[in-house]
Amino acid sequence: MWSVFCSLELIDKSLVHATESAIIDWSYQIQGVLKKESSEPLLQGSNPNPKVELEFWKNRCDDLECIYNQLRTKKVRNMMEMLEKVESSYVPAFKDMLMDVEAALTEAQDIHLHLMPLKRPLQDIERVEFSEVKPFLVPLLHVVCLIWVTSKHYNVPVRIVVLLQEICNLLIQQALVYLSPEDILKGEMEDSLGKVQMVLGILNAFKGAFEERREKLHTYYEPGQEVREWDFHAVMVFARLDSFLKRLEMVEDLLATALDLMKLEKIEFSGIKGKALGQQVLDMYEESQEAYKVFAERTYDCLELTNTEFEQDAFDFQQKVEDIDRRLGTVFIQAFDDASDLEHAFKLLDMFGSLLERPVIAADAADKYSVLISMFNSALDHARLIYSRHIQAELELGSPPVHKNMPPVAGALEWARELQARIQVPFGHFKHIPHLFLLVLGRILSKWNHFFYVLDQNTPSPSLQYL
């Protein structure tokens, strides 16, 4: 007992104190390493992509392996033996620290190993133009599902959500490269609109693929294996992506509206009021061009989510467009009332085209559709009257009246085709206005079919087509 006491007395107390101080310093440093999370860049608002996640776990694996090896060196073991001899209270703290490092290293090695298969699909997405990305989305999510199922340490919502958020950031990053935000409102509107719609389609396809993989997640597990579902809310994954989609939809609406208003330059009216109405529409065209010019003059990034200046400009433009739409609806009503017959009414519809789908104009035009149907109904009645007179003349003359110098059969066929075209041509216009076409079907379909049935039965050819 005396010898042990003497040996403890021989240990320099300053050395014990220095060793304990070193353990305290190591503890602070190691705890700093252990507390680091891959989610930190996201929380700091830097919008990292999945490469950052892969690099984090690789570096963490290397760092922890280095720390673990240092804590296991002979020099450190000798220091611990000395502290054990003096029964230092820091010995348990050191052992706990060593166990924490070992556990963290095991975790990092597992995660790094399972994240490695992501490198290839991520590289595929980065190497192609964004318009060609869609086929790579499901394979990427397939790998994410496999990571969730096979990794012992990555299958917790907080980590998989971080990875999915970073994948969303990558898609946004690649979409921005494809769209060139600084030029999207300054170049050809039709090309820009096509690109925006392409991006919207791909990003929404990614969201759809995510939901599909989520529903089929159980298929990745072996029979009897515990199934861990993705029970977190999708908004945790798509918060930034949804904001980006909303901004893209704003740009899409802006471009589509500007393209619609470009059609005003080519609208020409006939009739008594034609010249005056045409000048009004031309004035609206020039106003719309002047309003849109604001975006071409701006230097901001219209797809930057924090850019409120663009939102204000878009709101001002929309207010101007709503005023133009109201005035344009009034012009349409005046032009429609000035149309002399069914043919001129349909020409007016063709001229306005997709402008009639704009809500404000559509509301004004809706009141005229019933008038158009009545006009068509009258045209159909008039055709039936012509037919009845023709049949009456045939009974009185003993043969059907035909065009001059035409044989009876050929003349009868030509007359029937002319009468058929008299109705089929305006009816064909209705087919280009789906909701109006349904109204026509509902109101006069039976009259239409009966007329053509009678016409076909009294014509020397079975070639006439029914509806």
XYZ file of C-alpha atoms in Angstrom:
467
model
C 0.000 0.000 0.000
C 2.855 2.317 0.854
C 4.537 1.617 -2.542
C 1.368 2.584 -4.442
C 1.139 5.791 -2.432
C 4.773 6.585 -3.211
C 4.272 5.967 -6.944
C 1.305 8.351 -6.972
C 3.392 10.927 -5.140
C 6.052 10.629 -7.823
C 3.572 11.639 -10.599
C 3.970 15.306 -11.354
C 0.749 17.104 -10.460
C 1.411 19.677 -13.150
C 1.487 16.864 -15.726
C -1.861 15.540 -14.444
C -3.331 19.003 -14.665
C -2.003 19.493 -18.202
C -3.441 16.141 -19.266
C -6.835 16.928 -17.814
C -6.777 20.346 -19.496
C -5.978 18.638 -22.796
C -8.984 16.341 -22.366
C -11.193 19.378 -21.759
C -9.877 21.055 -24.912
C -10.334 17.846 -26.944
C -13.850 17.484 -25.624
C -14.860 20.965 -26.806
C -13.248 20.448 -30.208
C -14.699 16.978 -30.717
C -18.159 18.040 -29.566
C -17.979 20.819 -32.159
C -17.307 18.202 -34.845
C -19.979 15.812 -33.577
C -22.666 18.505 -33.464
C -22.229 19.490 -37.104
C -25.192 18.581 -39.309
C -25.532 18.443 -43.077
C -28.651 20.608 -42.751
C -26.670 23.672 -41.626
C -26.272 25.186 -45.145
C -30.030 24.830 -45.677
C -30.790 26.507 -42.374
C -28.408 29.324 -43.285
C -30.340 29.874 -46.542
C -27.574 28.974 -48.983
C -29.728 26.461 -50.962
C -27.109 23.679 -51.364
C -27.463 20.853 -53.870
C -26.980 17.121 -53.107
C -23.243 17.305 -53.844
C -22.884 19.267 -50.622
C -24.591 16.412 -48.778
C -22.256 13.813 -50.274
C -19.186 15.924 -49.546
C -20.328 16.580 -45.961
C -20.567 12.892 -45.131
C -17.310 12.053 -46.896
C -15.465 14.804 -45.007
C -17.165 13.845 -41.748
C -16.099 10.257 -42.255
C -12.482 11.312 -42.892
C -12.417 13.753 -39.967
C -13.860 11.297 -37.461
C -11.556 8.532 -38.617
C -8.593 10.847 -38.081
C -9.838 11.869 -34.609
C -10.518 8.272 -33.641
C -7.034 7.169 -34.706
C -5.454 10.009 -32.728
C -7.389 9.068 -29.609
C -6.127 5.499 -29.961
C -2.414 6.351 -30.276
C 0.099 5.027 -27.718
C 0.792 8.530 -26.439
C -2.900 9.078 -25.558
C -3.157 5.606 -24.004
C -0.186 6.435 -21.740
C -1.864 9.655 -20.719
C -5.020 7.769 -19.793
C -3.066 5.169 -17.801
C -1.554 7.972 -15.776
C -4.985 9.506 -15.090
C -6.354 6.100 -14.101
C -3.531 5.721 -11.575
C -4.435 8.986 -9.918
C -8.120 8.119 -10.240
C -8.878 11.290 -12.174
C -12.556 12.185 -12.629
C -11.795 12.877 -16.304
C -11.251 9.224 -17.156
C -14.983 8.416 -17.585
C -15.403 11.622 -19.630
C -12.598 10.515 -21.955
C -14.086 7.052 -22.368
C -17.508 8.545 -23.148
C -15.901 10.860 -25.662
C -14.128 7.947 -27.323
C -17.397 5.979 -27.529
C -19.180 9.004 -29.034
C -16.485 9.358 -31.684
C -16.614 5.638 -32.460
C -20.429 5.700 -32.790
C -20.328 8.828 -34.967
C -17.644 7.272 -37.173
C -19.732 4.120 -37.654
C -22.713 6.288 -38.568
C -20.707 8.434 -41.007
C -19.172 5.383 -42.700
C -22.614 3.826 -43.171
C -24.136 7.005 -44.605
C -21.159 7.763 -46.854
C -21.299 4.229 -48.255
C -25.036 4.412 -48.998
C -24.933 7.907 -50.508
C -22.250 7.002 -53.047
C -24.736 5.493 -55.583
C -26.310 8.941 -55.885
C -23.271 10.323 -57.716
C -24.179 8.836 -61.099
C -27.824 9.982 -61.360
C -26.845 13.425 -60.064
C -24.128 13.691 -62.708
C -26.661 12.621 -65.366
C -28.970 15.476 -64.375
C -26.151 18.020 -64.451
C -24.666 16.954 -67.780
C -27.831 17.214 -69.914
C -29.914 20.222 -70.859
C -32.831 20.649 -68.486
C -35.353 19.828 -71.209
C -33.858 16.291 -71.245
C -33.864 15.767 -67.463
C -37.249 14.075 -67.067
C -36.103 10.446 -67.761
C -33.545 10.725 -64.931
C -35.990 11.748 -62.191
C -37.471 8.352 -61.341
C -34.053 6.580 -61.296
C -32.800 9.283 -58.911
C -35.741 8.826 -56.562
C -35.317 5.056 -56.843
C -31.816 5.388 -55.379
C -33.165 7.647 -52.612
C -35.696 4.945 -51.711
C -32.958 2.313 -51.587
C -30.880 4.527 -49.287
C -33.868 4.921 -46.960
C -34.465 1.166 -46.826
C -30.876 -0.119 -46.579
C -29.001 2.484 -44.511
C -29.075 1.965 -40.747
C -28.503 5.637 -40.002
C -30.026 7.640 -42.864
C -33.556 6.285 -42.562
C -34.867 9.129 -40.394
C -37.160 11.858 -41.773
C -34.903 14.775 -40.847
C -32.094 13.418 -43.053
C -34.101 12.222 -46.041
C -35.979 15.530 -46.071
C -32.663 17.403 -46.242
C -31.558 15.256 -49.177
C -34.845 15.762 -51.036
C -34.696 19.520 -50.434
C -31.193 19.561 -51.891
C -32.411 17.617 -54.933
C -35.100 20.275 -55.390
C -32.371 22.914 -55.200
C -30.415 21.096 -57.902
C -33.453 21.018 -60.202
C -34.080 24.718 -59.612
C -30.396 25.447 -60.268
C -30.451 23.552 -63.581
C -33.782 25.101 -64.563
C -32.352 28.598 -64.052
C -29.404 27.786 -66.302
C -31.839 26.562 -68.972
C -34.176 29.546 -68.703
C -31.590 32.358 -68.497
C -33.762 34.594 -66.252
C -32.035 37.781 -67.369
C -33.252 37.197 -70.959
C -36.538 35.369 -70.534
C -38.698 38.511 -70.721
C -36.530 40.180 -73.337
C -36.276 37.520 -76.053
C -38.838 35.897 -78.321
C -41.970 35.543 -76.211
C -43.092 32.321 -77.865
C -39.725 30.628 -77.272
C -39.593 31.877 -73.689
C -43.120 30.656 -73.009
C -42.254 27.235 -74.420
C -39.229 26.989 -72.130
C -41.180 28.053 -69.057
C -43.911 25.511 -69.791
C -41.265 22.829 -70.329
C -39.723 23.560 -66.928
C -43.123 23.621 -65.233
C -43.928 20.234 -66.724
C -40.643 18.677 -65.571
C -40.789 20.073 -62.028
C -44.402 18.978 -61.587
C -43.420 15.561 -62.973
C -40.765 15.361 -60.230
C -43.385 16.082 -57.581
C -45.603 13.417 -59.113
C -42.737 10.919 -59.181
C -42.036 11.643 -55.506
C -45.641 10.877 -54.546
C -45.559 7.712 -56.646
C -42.347 6.486 -54.963
C -43.779 7.385 -51.558
C -46.852 5.227 -52.220
C -44.706 2.317 -53.440
C -42.067 2.568 -50.719
C -43.283 -0.670 -49.115
C -42.272 -2.599 -52.248
C -38.591 -1.894 -51.485
C -38.718 -3.952 -48.283
C -38.171 -7.680 -48.006
C -41.091 -9.827 -46.764
C -41.257 -9.644 -42.981
C -39.054 -6.554 -42.819
C -40.438 -3.589 -40.873
C -41.730 -0.938 -43.298
C -40.829 2.659 -42.488
C -43.007 5.027 -44.494
C -42.283 8.622 -45.498
C -44.870 10.009 -43.118
C -43.556 13.565 -43.236
C -45.596 16.245 -45.012
C -44.611 16.996 -48.612
C -44.450 20.723 -47.865
C -41.262 20.029 -45.871
C -39.654 18.840 -49.102
C -41.195 21.204 -51.648
C -41.450 24.540 -49.827
C -38.835 26.272 -52.004
C -39.758 24.341 -55.144
C -43.413 25.333 -54.753
C -42.407 28.986 -54.387
C -40.318 28.646 -57.548
C -43.233 27.005 -59.381
C -45.525 29.828 -58.315
C -43.068 32.384 -59.692
C -42.753 30.411 -62.936
C -46.543 30.335 -63.285
C -46.544 34.124 -62.845
C -43.976 34.447 -65.657
C -45.947 31.963 -67.789
C -49.145 33.971 -67.364
C -47.264 37.169 -68.184
C -45.812 35.745 -71.406
C -49.078 34.076 -72.457
C -50.962 37.343 -71.905
C -48.397 39.337 -73.873
C -48.624 36.830 -76.737
C -52.420 37.022 -76.699
C -52.321 40.792 -76.917
C -49.920 40.604 -79.867
C -52.917 39.340 -81.877
C -54.601 42.721 -81.534
C -52.303 44.133 -84.211
C -53.885 41.898 -86.886
C -57.568 42.279 -85.989
C -59.576 44.033 -88.697
C -63.313 44.606 -88.720
C -65.854 44.930 -91.479
C -69.252 46.533 -91.325
C -70.358 50.059 -90.612
C -68.384 50.351 -87.374
C -65.350 48.464 -88.689
C -62.930 51.378 -89.015
C -63.719 52.892 -85.633
C -63.548 49.545 -83.844
C -60.270 48.704 -85.595
C -58.694 51.946 -84.369
C -59.781 51.217 -80.807
C -58.161 47.774 -80.943
C -54.967 49.216 -82.451
C -54.787 51.712 -79.575
C -55.150 48.813 -77.110
C -52.340 46.952 -78.869
C -49.992 49.924 -78.528
C -50.931 50.330 -74.862
C -50.187 46.662 -74.173
C -46.813 46.893 -75.907
C -45.905 49.959 -73.898
C -46.918 48.215 -70.665
C -44.867 45.095 -71.471
C -41.814 47.174 -72.418
C -41.212 47.741 -68.687
C -39.956 44.159 -68.310
C -37.513 44.490 -71.205
C -36.008 47.563 -69.576
C -35.563 46.025 -66.123
C -32.224 44.515 -65.102
C -33.510 42.306 -62.270
C -33.792 38.520 -62.183
C -37.518 37.835 -62.533
C -37.081 34.309 -61.099
C -35.338 35.428 -57.918
C -37.882 34.579 -55.232
C -36.949 37.548 -53.047
C -37.469 39.990 -55.922
C -40.584 41.944 -54.946
C -39.946 44.573 -57.635
C -40.876 42.070 -60.334
C -44.038 41.127 -58.455
C -45.089 44.772 -58.365
C -44.372 45.219 -62.095
C -46.352 42.061 -62.880
C -49.269 43.302 -60.771
C -49.258 46.688 -62.541
C -49.163 44.970 -65.932
C -52.056 42.712 -64.965
C -54.123 45.715 -63.878
C -53.490 47.348 -67.251
C -54.405 44.152 -69.074
C -57.677 43.804 -67.166
C -58.625 47.296 -68.314
C -57.762 46.396 -71.911
C -59.760 43.160 -71.602
C -62.837 45.053 -70.436
C -62.604 47.454 -73.352
C -61.898 44.619 -75.759
C -64.995 42.775 -74.538
C -67.064 45.865 -75.338
C -65.514 46.029 -78.812
C -66.331 42.363 -79.408
C -69.998 42.907 -78.486
C -70.251 45.899 -80.836
C -68.577 43.998 -83.671
C -70.803 40.972 -83.111
C -73.928 43.107 -83.182
C -72.633 44.675 -86.399
C -72.095 41.228 -88.065
C -74.526 40.859 -90.947
C -74.834 37.080 -90.953
C -73.570 33.794 -89.521
C -70.475 33.755 -91.727
C -69.328 37.186 -90.541
C -70.048 36.240 -86.924
C -67.763 33.204 -87.204
C -65.061 35.256 -88.884
C -65.195 37.540 -85.869
C -64.784 34.538 -83.543
C -61.822 33.309 -85.595
C -60.162 36.722 -85.418
C -60.439 36.913 -81.653
C -59.437 33.256 -81.217
C -57.855 32.557 -77.815
C -58.638 36.112 -76.674
C -62.190 34.873 -76.104
C -60.827 32.502 -73.438
C -59.623 35.387 -71.307
C -62.022 35.551 -68.325
C -63.168 39.167 -68.688
C -63.742 38.892 -72.454
C -65.266 35.423 -72.111
C -67.879 36.797 -69.704
C -68.918 39.407 -72.283
C -68.840 36.953 -75.191
C -70.935 34.352 -73.348
C -74.070 36.433 -73.798
C -73.632 36.328 -77.570
C -73.258 32.577 -77.893
C -76.982 31.966 -77.511
C -77.532 34.491 -80.318
C -75.042 32.592 -82.472
C -76.846 29.307 -81.815
C -80.173 30.913 -82.731
C -78.630 32.173 -85.961
C -77.408 28.679 -86.761
C -80.792 27.207 -85.867
C -82.416 29.664 -88.286
C -79.897 28.693 -90.984
C -80.803 25.051 -90.448
C -84.540 25.875 -90.733
C -83.840 27.804 -93.912
C -81.953 24.829 -95.370
C -84.899 22.576 -94.570
C -87.186 25.052 -96.327
C -84.954 24.986 -99.406
C -85.065 21.215 -99.322
C -88.854 21.129 -99.025
C -89.225 23.515 -101.983
C -86.817 21.366 -103.973
C -88.835 18.208 -103.291
C -92.064 20.043 -104.155
C -90.566 21.226 -107.448
C -89.467 17.648 -108.212
C -93.027 16.400 -107.674
C -94.433 19.110 -109.903
C -91.840 18.720 -112.706
C -91.481 14.943 -112.517
C -87.690 15.200 -112.057
C -85.406 17.084 -109.642
C -84.368 20.581 -110.766
C -80.598 20.670 -111.325
C -77.977 23.138 -112.482
C -78.024 23.982 -116.166
C -76.454 21.421 -118.498
C -75.959 18.818 -115.743
C -77.227 15.219 -115.984
C -79.969 14.295 -113.479
C -77.946 12.085 -111.097
C -74.822 14.254 -111.038
C -76.968 17.355 -110.727
C -78.899 15.895 -107.794
C -75.663 14.954 -106.042
C -74.157 18.391 -106.584
C -77.297 20.097 -105.282
C -77.302 17.880 -102.163
C -73.628 18.590 -101.496
C -74.176 22.331 -101.817
C -77.078 22.203 -99.387
C -75.077 20.029 -97.028
C -72.104 22.440 -97.140
C -74.452 25.317 -96.399
C -74.912 23.842 -92.918
C -71.758 21.824 -92.365
C -69.387 24.764 -92.804
C -70.825 26.848 -89.927
C -71.320 23.683 -87.874
C -67.592 22.968 -88.271
C -66.839 26.339 -86.677
C -68.718 25.286 -83.560
C -66.352 22.328 -83.121
C -63.480 24.755 -82.533
C -65.339 26.225 -79.548
C -65.810 23.127 -77.323
C -68.185 24.579 -74.714
C -70.283 26.205 -77.454
C -70.291 22.968 -79.454
C -71.799 21.163 -76.477
C -74.573 23.752 -76.327
C -75.284 23.202 -80.024
C -75.442 19.442 -79.528
C -77.810 19.854 -76.630
C -80.227 22.130 -78.463
C -80.371 21.140 -82.111
C -78.712 17.726 -82.472
C -81.963 15.887 -83.191
C -82.986 18.459 -85.818
C -79.507 18.225 -87.402
C -79.514 14.427 -87.617
C -83.068 14.287 -88.950
C -82.304 16.811 -91.682
C -79.241 14.942 -92.930
C -81.000 11.603 -92.697
C -83.802 12.884 -94.928
C -81.309 14.514 -97.273
C -79.315 11.292 -97.571
C -82.393 9.101 -98.107
C -83.545 11.273 -101.006
C -80.170 11.479 -102.732
C -78.957 8.914 -105.299
C -75.742 8.288 -103.343
C -75.122 6.762 -99.898
C -71.880 8.702 -99.510
C -73.184 11.620 -97.432
C -71.850 11.557 -93.875
C -73.913 12.058 -90.755
C -72.798 13.780 -87.559
